Amino acid sequence: MNTEKLVLYLCLCAINNTSPSEDIMKDADIKEIYRYGITHKVIALVCYALEKIMQVPVPFVEAKTKAIRKDMLMDAEFQKISAFMEDKGIFYMPLKGALLKELYPKAGMRQMSDVDIFYDSDFREEVKEYMLSLSYECTACTDSQDAYKRQPVYNFEFHHLLFSQVESKALYEYYKDIESRIVKDKENSFRYDMTEEDFYIYLIAHEYKHFSQFGTGIRSLLDVIVFLRRYEETLDMDYICSELEKLNISEFEEKQRELCKKLDSDNFYRNLSVNEEELLSCFLCGGVYGDYRTGIVNRMAGKTGEKNREVTKGKKIKYIFNRIFPPIEYYRAAYPFFYKHRLLIPFCVVYRVFLALFKRNDFVKSELDALKKN
């Protein structure tokens, strides 16, 4: 079993609270397992599993301890922020990771980069003022979200949209009016949540966005596994399939769900079909949110599912042109000032070229490598 599958196997052992097979682990490269676990942000899960069969190296234990500590600190901070939202009468809804982590058996198992909150953006300035009063730094303000960070571990993103038009027009249209898909929380006056069905649809849509653009990692599979364990028997699958059809991602969901069911069983590494192995490799080869070069190739090739996804010379030229001169909706999401003052967009083009050459040359190198190799 290769390192990628070994890490997935260890993650499954952790959420199943079972001991890894010593036969499977006897030739494992612990350093490679650590590197891969860090990349996919599943190192705490890996540590939980390894602790059952060995004296775990210090870096694993330190990473797990940090994950548990961050989980506790972020929970306490979210309670403080939600109390502020309640006090000011601001509608809010925690998203994805903040809820999924509760489905994992132990603290820190579902490592999080940040806490995402969808809220009433009419109160954008009030929220910003409050976050700054807590010594947060506003690291990004776009048409779709505001991001705030504070040392040592705090990271919150306040979303005005669930999906921007730049990310996906279909998902933007579907989620721009979210009110019909949410229900009021019983214990809070201004907190809302999605139903289990709509949460699952959003989970799949979010994963598909990453999968079709930059690829995604094994944590996406684990999220689906723990969610289906808890809710599959009570989910209205007819409604889910109907909504996924509208988004043209029902086939992706079905294949991923079947793969997750096989992974969530004994000897998963012996039971997969050729197509399932291929799909699994797409998850195993990305990082937590995929790989930048994968995203470049996907952008050049066209949408996942198109019949002709060959990277032709014409597609390369079109890709380069769109990178230098992106569509107007790109500015709306990434550079709202220039979107409002469109006569100044040529200056933004020069600014972006400057950033690419002097501030983000690693990304430029990745793009050039992808263009040469495909």
Short mmCIF file of C-alpha atoms in Angstrom, two decimals:
data_model
loop_
_atom_site.label_atom_id
_atom_site.label_comp_id
_atom_site.label_asym_id
_atom_site.label_seq_id
_atom_site.Cartn_x
_atom_site.Cartn_y
_atom_site.Cartn_z
CA MET A 1 0.00 0.00 0.00
CA ASN A 2 1.45 3.39 -0.97
CA THR A 3 1.82 6.31 1.43
CA GLU A 4 -1.33 8.07 0.25
CA LYS A 5 -3.52 5.03 0.88
CA LEU A 6 -1.76 4.34 4.17
CA VAL A 7 -2.67 7.81 5.43
CA LEU A 8 -6.28 7.32 4.36
CA TYR A 9 -6.28 3.90 6.04
CA LEU A 10 -4.97 5.45 9.29
CA CYS A 11 -7.61 8.18 9.16
CA LEU A 12 -10.33 5.56 8.81
CA CYS A 13 -8.85 3.60 11.72
CA ALA A 14 -8.99 6.76 13.82
CA ILE A 15 -12.64 7.56 13.13
CA ASN A 16 -13.50 3.87 13.63
CA ASN A 17 -11.47 3.73 16.87
CA THR A 18 -9.70 0.59 15.64
CA SER A 19 -6.03 -0.39 15.73
CA PRO A 20 -4.12 -0.34 12.44
CA SER A 21 -2.90 -3.70 11.20
CA GLU A 22 0.76 -4.24 12.05
CA ASP A 23 1.15 -6.24 8.83
CA ILE A 24 -0.06 -3.28 6.78
CA MET A 25 2.15 -0.86 8.72
CA LYS A 26 5.35 -2.93 8.91
CA ASP A 27 7.04 -1.30 5.89
CA ALA A 28 5.52 2.15 6.32
CA ASP A 29 7.70 5.24 5.89
CA ILE A 30 6.78 7.27 8.99
CA LYS A 31 8.43 10.44 7.69
CA GLU A 32 6.43 10.28 4.46
CA ILE A 33 3.24 9.60 6.41
CA TYR A 34 3.91 12.70 8.50
CA ARG A 35 4.61 14.85 5.43
CA TYR A 36 1.47 13.67 3.66
CA GLY A 37 -0.68 14.01 6.78
CA ILE A 38 0.47 17.60 7.25
CA THR A 39 -0.26 18.44 3.59
CA HIS A 40 -3.81 17.11 3.83
CA LYS A 41 -4.39 18.48 7.36
CA VAL A 42 -5.22 15.05 8.75
CA ILE A 43 -2.13 14.63 10.92
CA ALA A 44 -4.17 14.61 14.15
CA LEU A 45 -6.25 11.70 12.83
CA VAL A 46 -3.07 9.88 11.83
CA CYS A 47 -1.62 10.41 15.31
CA TYR A 48 -4.78 9.08 17.00
CA ALA A 49 -4.46 5.88 14.94
CA LEU A 50 -0.71 5.37 15.36
CA GLU A 51 -0.93 5.81 19.15
CA LYS A 52 -2.71 2.47 19.31
CA ILE A 53 0.24 0.50 17.96
CA MET A 54 3.46 2.43 18.59
CA GLN A 55 5.35 5.13 20.45
CA VAL A 56 4.45 8.03 18.19
CA PRO A 57 7.28 10.41 17.18
CA VAL A 58 7.18 13.81 18.87
CA PRO A 59 6.19 15.83 15.74
CA PHE A 60 2.97 13.79 15.43
CA VAL A 61 2.07 14.37 19.08
CA GLU A 62 2.84 18.09 18.84
CA ALA A 63 0.68 18.43 15.72
CA LYS A 64 -2.21 16.61 17.38
CA THR A 65 -1.91 18.73 20.54
CA LYS A 66 -1.93 21.92 18.45
CA ALA A 67 -5.03 20.72 16.58
CA ILE A 68 -6.91 20.04 19.83
CA ARG A 69 -5.82 23.39 21.29
CA LYS A 70 -6.90 25.27 18.17
CA ASP A 71 -10.24 23.47 18.18
CA MET A 72 -10.89 24.58 21.77
CA LEU A 73 -9.74 28.17 21.22
CA MET A 74 -11.76 28.59 18.03
CA ASP A 75 -14.86 27.17 19.72
CA ALA A 76 -14.58 29.68 22.56
CA GLU A 77 -13.98 32.54 20.13
CA PHE A 78 -16.95 31.54 17.98
CA GLN A 79 -19.17 31.62 21.06
CA LYS A 80 -17.96 35.15 21.77
CA ILE A 81 -18.61 36.27 18.17
CA SER A 82 -22.03 34.60 18.00
CA ALA A 83 -22.99 36.33 21.29
CA PHE A 84 -22.14 39.64 19.62
CA MET A 85 -24.28 38.74 16.59
CA GLU A 86 -27.17 37.80 18.87
CA ASP A 87 -26.84 41.01 20.87
CA LYS A 88 -26.86 43.16 17.71
CA GLY A 89 -29.65 41.20 16.03
CA ILE A 90 -27.51 40.05 13.09
CA PHE A 91 -28.57 36.97 11.14
CA TYR A 92 -25.71 34.42 10.98
CA MET A 93 -25.14 30.81 9.96
CA PRO A 94 -21.96 28.78 10.64
CA LEU A 95 -20.85 26.80 7.60
CA LYS A 96 -19.33 23.43 6.77
CA GLY A 97 -16.23 22.76 8.90
CA ALA A 98 -17.62 24.35 12.06
CA LEU A 99 -20.45 21.79 11.97
CA LEU A 100 -18.68 18.80 10.42
CA LYS A 101 -16.05 18.68 13.17
CA GLU A 102 -18.79 17.76 15.64
CA LEU A 103 -19.39 14.54 13.68
CA TYR A 104 -15.85 13.29 14.26
CA PRO A 105 -15.41 11.12 17.38
CA LYS A 106 -12.70 13.15 19.16
CA ALA A 107 -11.48 16.72 19.53
CA GLY A 108 -9.05 17.97 16.91
CA MET A 109 -9.73 15.14 14.47
CA ARG A 110 -11.26 17.50 11.93
CA GLN A 111 -8.53 20.11 11.60
CA MET A 112 -9.76 23.53 10.51
CA SER A 113 -7.97 26.43 8.89
CA ASP A 114 -10.76 28.84 9.76
CA VAL A 115 -14.39 29.20 10.80
CA ASP A 116 -16.74 30.26 8.01
CA ILE A 117 -19.84 32.29 8.87
CA PHE A 118 -22.56 33.35 6.44
CA TYR A 119 -24.27 36.50 7.71
CA ASP A 120 -26.35 39.57 6.91
CA SER A 121 -23.83 41.72 5.05
CA ASP A 122 -25.92 44.84 5.74
CA PHE A 123 -24.03 44.73 9.04
CA ARG A 124 -20.63 44.45 7.38
CA GLU A 125 -19.22 47.60 8.97
CA GLU A 126 -20.52 46.70 12.44
CA VAL A 127 -18.90 43.27 12.22
CA LYS A 128 -15.66 44.77 10.95
CA GLU A 129 -15.58 47.30 13.80
CA TYR A 130 -16.19 44.52 16.33
CA MET A 131 -13.51 42.22 14.93
CA LEU A 132 -10.97 45.05 14.84
CA SER A 133 -11.85 45.84 18.47
CA LEU A 134 -10.79 42.27 19.31
CA SER A 135 -7.38 43.00 17.70
CA TYR A 136 -8.10 41.04 14.53
CA GLU A 137 -6.45 42.05 11.27
CA CYS A 138 -8.69 42.25 8.22
CA THR A 139 -6.66 40.28 5.67
CA ALA A 140 -9.16 40.31 2.81
CA CYS A 141 -12.28 42.26 1.87
CA THR A 142 -13.95 41.11 -1.34
CA ASP A 143 -17.39 41.04 -2.87
CA SER A 144 -18.01 37.60 -1.39
CA GLN A 145 -16.24 37.57 1.99
CA ASP A 146 -14.20 39.38 4.64
CA ALA A 147 -11.37 37.50 6.35
CA TYR A 148 -10.00 38.24 9.82
CA LYS A 149 -6.93 36.79 11.52
CA ARG A 150 -5.37 37.11 14.96
CA GLN A 151 -2.42 35.38 16.53
CA PRO A 152 -1.86 32.68 17.54
CA VAL A 153 -4.48 30.59 15.70
CA TYR A 154 -7.66 32.59 15.12
CA ASN A 155 -9.05 32.83 11.59
CA PHE A 156 -12.65 33.76 10.73
CA GLU A 157 -14.25 34.34 7.34
CA PHE A 158 -17.56 36.22 7.08
CA HIS A 159 -19.32 35.36 3.84
CA HIS A 160 -21.71 37.64 1.97
CA LEU A 161 -22.20 34.95 -0.69
CA LEU A 162 -21.87 31.19 -0.54
CA PHE A 163 -20.46 31.14 -4.07
CA SER A 164 -19.33 34.01 -6.25
CA GLN A 165 -20.08 34.30 -9.96
CA VAL A 166 -16.37 33.91 -10.67
CA GLU A 167 -16.30 30.53 -8.93
CA SER A 168 -19.45 29.18 -10.57
CA LYS A 169 -22.39 30.98 -12.14
CA ALA A 170 -24.64 27.96 -11.58
CA LEU A 171 -23.80 27.73 -7.88
CA TYR A 172 -24.06 31.49 -7.48
CA GLU A 173 -27.57 31.52 -8.96
CA TYR A 174 -28.67 28.55 -6.85
CA TYR A 175 -27.39 30.00 -3.56
CA LYS A 176 -27.93 33.73 -4.01
CA ASP A 177 -31.35 33.42 -2.28
CA ILE A 178 -30.65 31.04 0.57
CA GLU A 179 -33.61 31.90 2.83
CA SER A 180 -35.82 29.06 1.60
CA ARG A 181 -33.17 26.47 2.49
CA ILE A 182 -32.45 27.44 6.09
CA VAL A 183 -34.24 26.99 9.41
CA LYS A 184 -34.01 28.97 12.64
CA ASP A 185 -31.91 27.48 15.42
CA LYS A 186 -34.06 26.54 18.41
CA GLU A 187 -31.64 27.84 21.04
CA ASN A 188 -30.68 31.19 19.47
CA SER A 189 -32.68 34.13 18.19
CA PHE A 190 -30.62 35.02 15.12
CA ARG A 191 -28.71 31.86 14.25
CA TYR A 192 -29.93 29.78 11.31
CA ASP A 193 -28.83 26.43 9.91
CA MET A 194 -29.45 24.41 6.77
CA THR A 195 -31.52 21.26 6.94
CA GLU A 196 -29.49 18.03 6.81
CA GLU A 197 -30.43 17.61 3.14
CA ASP A 198 -29.44 21.13 2.15
CA PHE A 199 -26.26 20.94 4.21
CA TYR A 200 -25.29 17.80 2.29
CA ILE A 201 -26.06 19.49 -1.03
CA TYR A 202 -23.89 22.45 -0.01
CA LEU A 203 -21.12 20.09 1.13
CA ILE A 204 -21.11 18.33 -2.24
CA ALA A 205 -21.31 21.62 -4.16
CA HIS A 206 -18.36 23.01 -2.20
CA GLU A 207 -16.32 19.86 -2.79
CA TYR A 208 -17.19 19.82 -6.49
CA LYS A 209 -16.03 23.44 -6.82
CA HIS A 210 -12.60 22.47 -5.51
CA PHE A 211 -12.54 19.10 -7.29
CA SER A 212 -13.30 20.58 -10.71
CA GLN A 213 -10.88 23.48 -10.35
CA PHE A 214 -7.83 22.68 -8.26
CA GLY A 215 -8.65 19.17 -7.10
CA THR A 216 -9.25 18.34 -3.45
CA GLY A 217 -7.85 16.16 -0.69
CA ILE A 218 -8.79 13.13 1.35
CA ARG A 219 -10.42 15.24 4.06
CA SER A 220 -13.30 15.78 1.63
CA LEU A 221 -13.89 12.03 1.53
CA LEU A 222 -13.72 11.76 5.31
CA ASP A 223 -16.26 14.58 5.68
CA VAL A 224 -18.74 12.73 3.47
CA ILE A 225 -18.10 9.45 5.30
CA VAL A 226 -18.80 10.87 8.78
CA PHE A 227 -21.80 12.84 7.53
CA LEU A 228 -23.42 9.83 5.86
CA ARG A 229 -22.77 7.67 8.92
CA ARG A 230 -24.82 10.07 10.99
CA TYR A 231 -27.61 11.06 8.60
CA GLU A 232 -27.89 8.77 5.56
CA GLU A 233 -30.81 6.70 6.89
CA THR A 234 -32.95 9.80 7.44
CA LEU A 235 -31.95 11.87 4.40
CA ASP A 236 -34.55 12.62 1.72
CA MET A 237 -32.43 11.37 -1.18
CA ASP A 238 -35.13 12.10 -3.76
CA TYR A 239 -34.96 15.79 -2.87
CA ILE A 240 -31.16 15.73 -2.78
CA CYS A 241 -30.87 14.08 -6.20
CA SER A 242 -33.40 16.48 -7.68
CA GLU A 243 -31.47 19.53 -6.43
CA LEU A 244 -28.11 18.12 -7.51
CA GLU A 245 -29.55 17.56 -10.99
CA LYS A 246 -30.29 21.29 -11.16
CA LEU A 247 -26.62 21.95 -10.44
CA ASN A 248 -25.44 19.26 -12.87
CA ILE A 249 -23.40 17.52 -10.16
CA SER A 250 -25.60 14.51 -9.39
CA GLU A 251 -23.23 12.08 -11.12
CA PHE A 252 -20.27 13.43 -9.14
CA GLU A 253 -22.19 12.99 -5.88
CA GLU A 254 -23.31 9.46 -6.73
CA LYS A 255 -19.81 8.29 -7.63
CA GLN A 256 -18.30 9.92 -4.55
CA ARG A 257 -20.99 8.47 -2.28
CA GLU A 258 -20.42 4.95 -3.62
CA LEU A 259 -16.67 5.38 -3.21
CA CYS A 260 -17.13 6.57 0.38
CA LYS A 261 -19.31 3.58 1.22
CA LYS A 262 -16.59 1.21 0.01
CA LEU A 263 -13.91 3.13 1.87
CA ASP A 264 -16.01 2.89 5.02
CA SER A 265 -15.70 -0.89 5.06
CA ASP A 266 -13.09 -3.55 5.81
CA ASN A 267 -10.36 -4.09 3.21
CA PHE A 268 -11.42 -1.07 1.15
CA TYR A 269 -8.11 -1.19 -0.73
CA ARG A 270 -9.10 -4.56 -2.23
CA ASN A 271 -12.70 -3.78 -3.13
CA LEU A 272 -12.42 -0.80 -5.47
CA SER A 273 -13.16 -0.95 -9.18
CA VAL A 274 -10.81 0.59 -11.75
CA ASN A 275 -13.02 3.68 -12.02
CA GLU A 276 -13.19 4.02 -8.24
CA GLU A 277 -9.40 3.72 -7.98
CA GLU A 278 -9.13 6.50 -10.55
CA LEU A 279 -11.53 8.74 -8.64
CA LEU A 280 -9.75 7.99 -5.36
CA SER A 281 -6.41 8.98 -6.88
CA CYS A 282 -7.87 12.41 -7.70
CA PHE A 283 -8.53 12.94 -3.99
CA LEU A 284 -5.25 11.41 -2.83
CA CYS A 285 -3.06 13.53 -5.10
CA GLY A 286 -4.30 16.94 -3.96
CA GLY A 287 -3.68 18.85 -0.76
CA VAL A 288 -6.49 19.86 1.59
CA TYR A 289 -7.91 22.12 -1.14
CA GLY A 290 -6.14 20.54 -4.05
CA ASP A 291 -3.07 21.40 -6.07
CA TYR A 292 -2.42 24.67 -7.89
CA ARG A 293 -1.06 22.98 -11.00
CA THR A 294 -4.10 20.70 -11.16
CA GLY A 295 -6.26 23.80 -11.16
CA ILE A 296 -4.32 25.35 -14.02
CA VAL A 297 -4.70 22.22 -16.16
CA ASN A 298 -8.43 22.01 -15.35
CA ARG A 299 -8.92 25.65 -16.32
CA MET A 300 -7.17 25.11 -19.64
CA ALA A 301 -8.93 21.82 -20.40
CA GLY A 302 -12.44 23.02 -19.68
CA LYS A 303 -15.14 21.95 -17.25
CA THR A 304 -15.03 18.51 -15.72
CA GLY A 305 -17.43 16.33 -17.66
CA GLU A 306 -16.91 17.97 -21.04
CA LYS A 307 -16.29 15.50 -23.85
CA ASN A 308 -13.14 17.20 -25.13
CA ARG A 309 -10.79 18.04 -22.25
CA GLU A 310 -7.59 17.90 -24.29
CA VAL A 311 -5.29 20.86 -23.62
CA THR A 312 -4.85 22.28 -27.12
CA LYS A 313 -2.72 25.22 -28.27
CA GLY A 314 -5.88 27.27 -28.73
CA LYS A 315 -6.98 26.55 -25.17
CA LYS A 316 -3.55 27.60 -23.87
CA ILE A 317 -3.77 30.92 -25.71
CA LYS A 318 -7.29 31.49 -24.41
CA TYR A 319 -6.13 30.66 -20.87
CA ILE A 320 -3.24 33.15 -21.03
CA PHE A 321 -5.52 35.87 -22.43
CA ASN A 322 -8.11 35.30 -19.68
CA ARG A 323 -5.41 35.39 -17.00
CA ILE A 324 -4.21 38.80 -18.19
CA PHE A 325 -7.66 40.14 -19.07
CA PRO A 326 -10.19 38.34 -16.84
CA PRO A 327 -13.96 38.83 -17.26
CA ILE A 328 -15.59 41.79 -15.55
CA GLU A 329 -17.14 39.58 -12.83
CA TYR A 330 -13.64 38.71 -11.67
CA TYR A 331 -13.10 42.33 -10.67
CA ARG A 332 -16.40 42.36 -8.83
CA ALA A 333 -15.20 39.56 -6.55
CA ALA A 334 -11.46 40.26 -6.32
CA TYR A 335 -11.15 44.02 -6.87
CA PRO A 336 -14.49 45.67 -6.00
CA PHE A 337 -12.98 49.18 -6.19
CA PHE A 338 -12.01 48.71 -9.84
CA TYR A 339 -15.36 47.05 -10.55
CA LYS A 340 -17.09 50.23 -9.36
CA HIS A 341 -14.64 52.46 -11.26
CA ARG A 342 -14.28 50.51 -14.49
CA LEU A 343 -12.34 53.21 -16.35
CA LEU A 344 -9.46 52.43 -13.97
CA ILE A 345 -9.34 48.70 -14.82
CA PRO A 346 -6.27 49.13 -17.12
CA PHE A 347 -4.33 50.27 -14.03
CA CYS A 348 -5.48 47.12 -12.23
CA VAL A 349 -4.16 45.01 -15.11
CA VAL A 350 -0.73 46.64 -14.69
CA TYR A 351 -0.95 46.13 -10.92
CA ARG A 352 -1.76 42.42 -11.32
CA VAL A 353 1.17 41.93 -13.71
CA PHE A 354 3.44 43.63 -11.14
CA LEU A 355 2.16 41.31 -8.40
CA ALA A 356 2.68 38.26 -10.61
CA LEU A 357 6.26 39.18 -11.44
CA PHE A 358 7.49 40.41 -8.07
CA LYS A 359 5.15 39.13 -5.34
CA ARG A 360 3.71 35.84 -6.58
CA ASN A 361 6.45 34.47 -8.80
CA ASP A 362 6.03 30.96 -7.32
CA PHE A 363 2.49 30.85 -8.71
CA VAL A 364 3.69 32.18 -12.07
CA LYS A 365 6.33 29.43 -12.19
CA SER A 366 3.65 26.81 -11.51
CA GLU A 367 1.54 28.19 -14.34
CA LEU A 368 4.45 28.25 -16.78
CA ASP A 369 5.38 24.67 -15.84
CA ALA A 370 1.79 23.52 -16.37
CA LEU A 371 1.65 25.28 -19.75
CA LYS A 372 4.89 23.61 -20.87
CA LYS A 373 3.98 20.11 -19.71
CA ASN A 374 0.46 19.98 -21.20
#
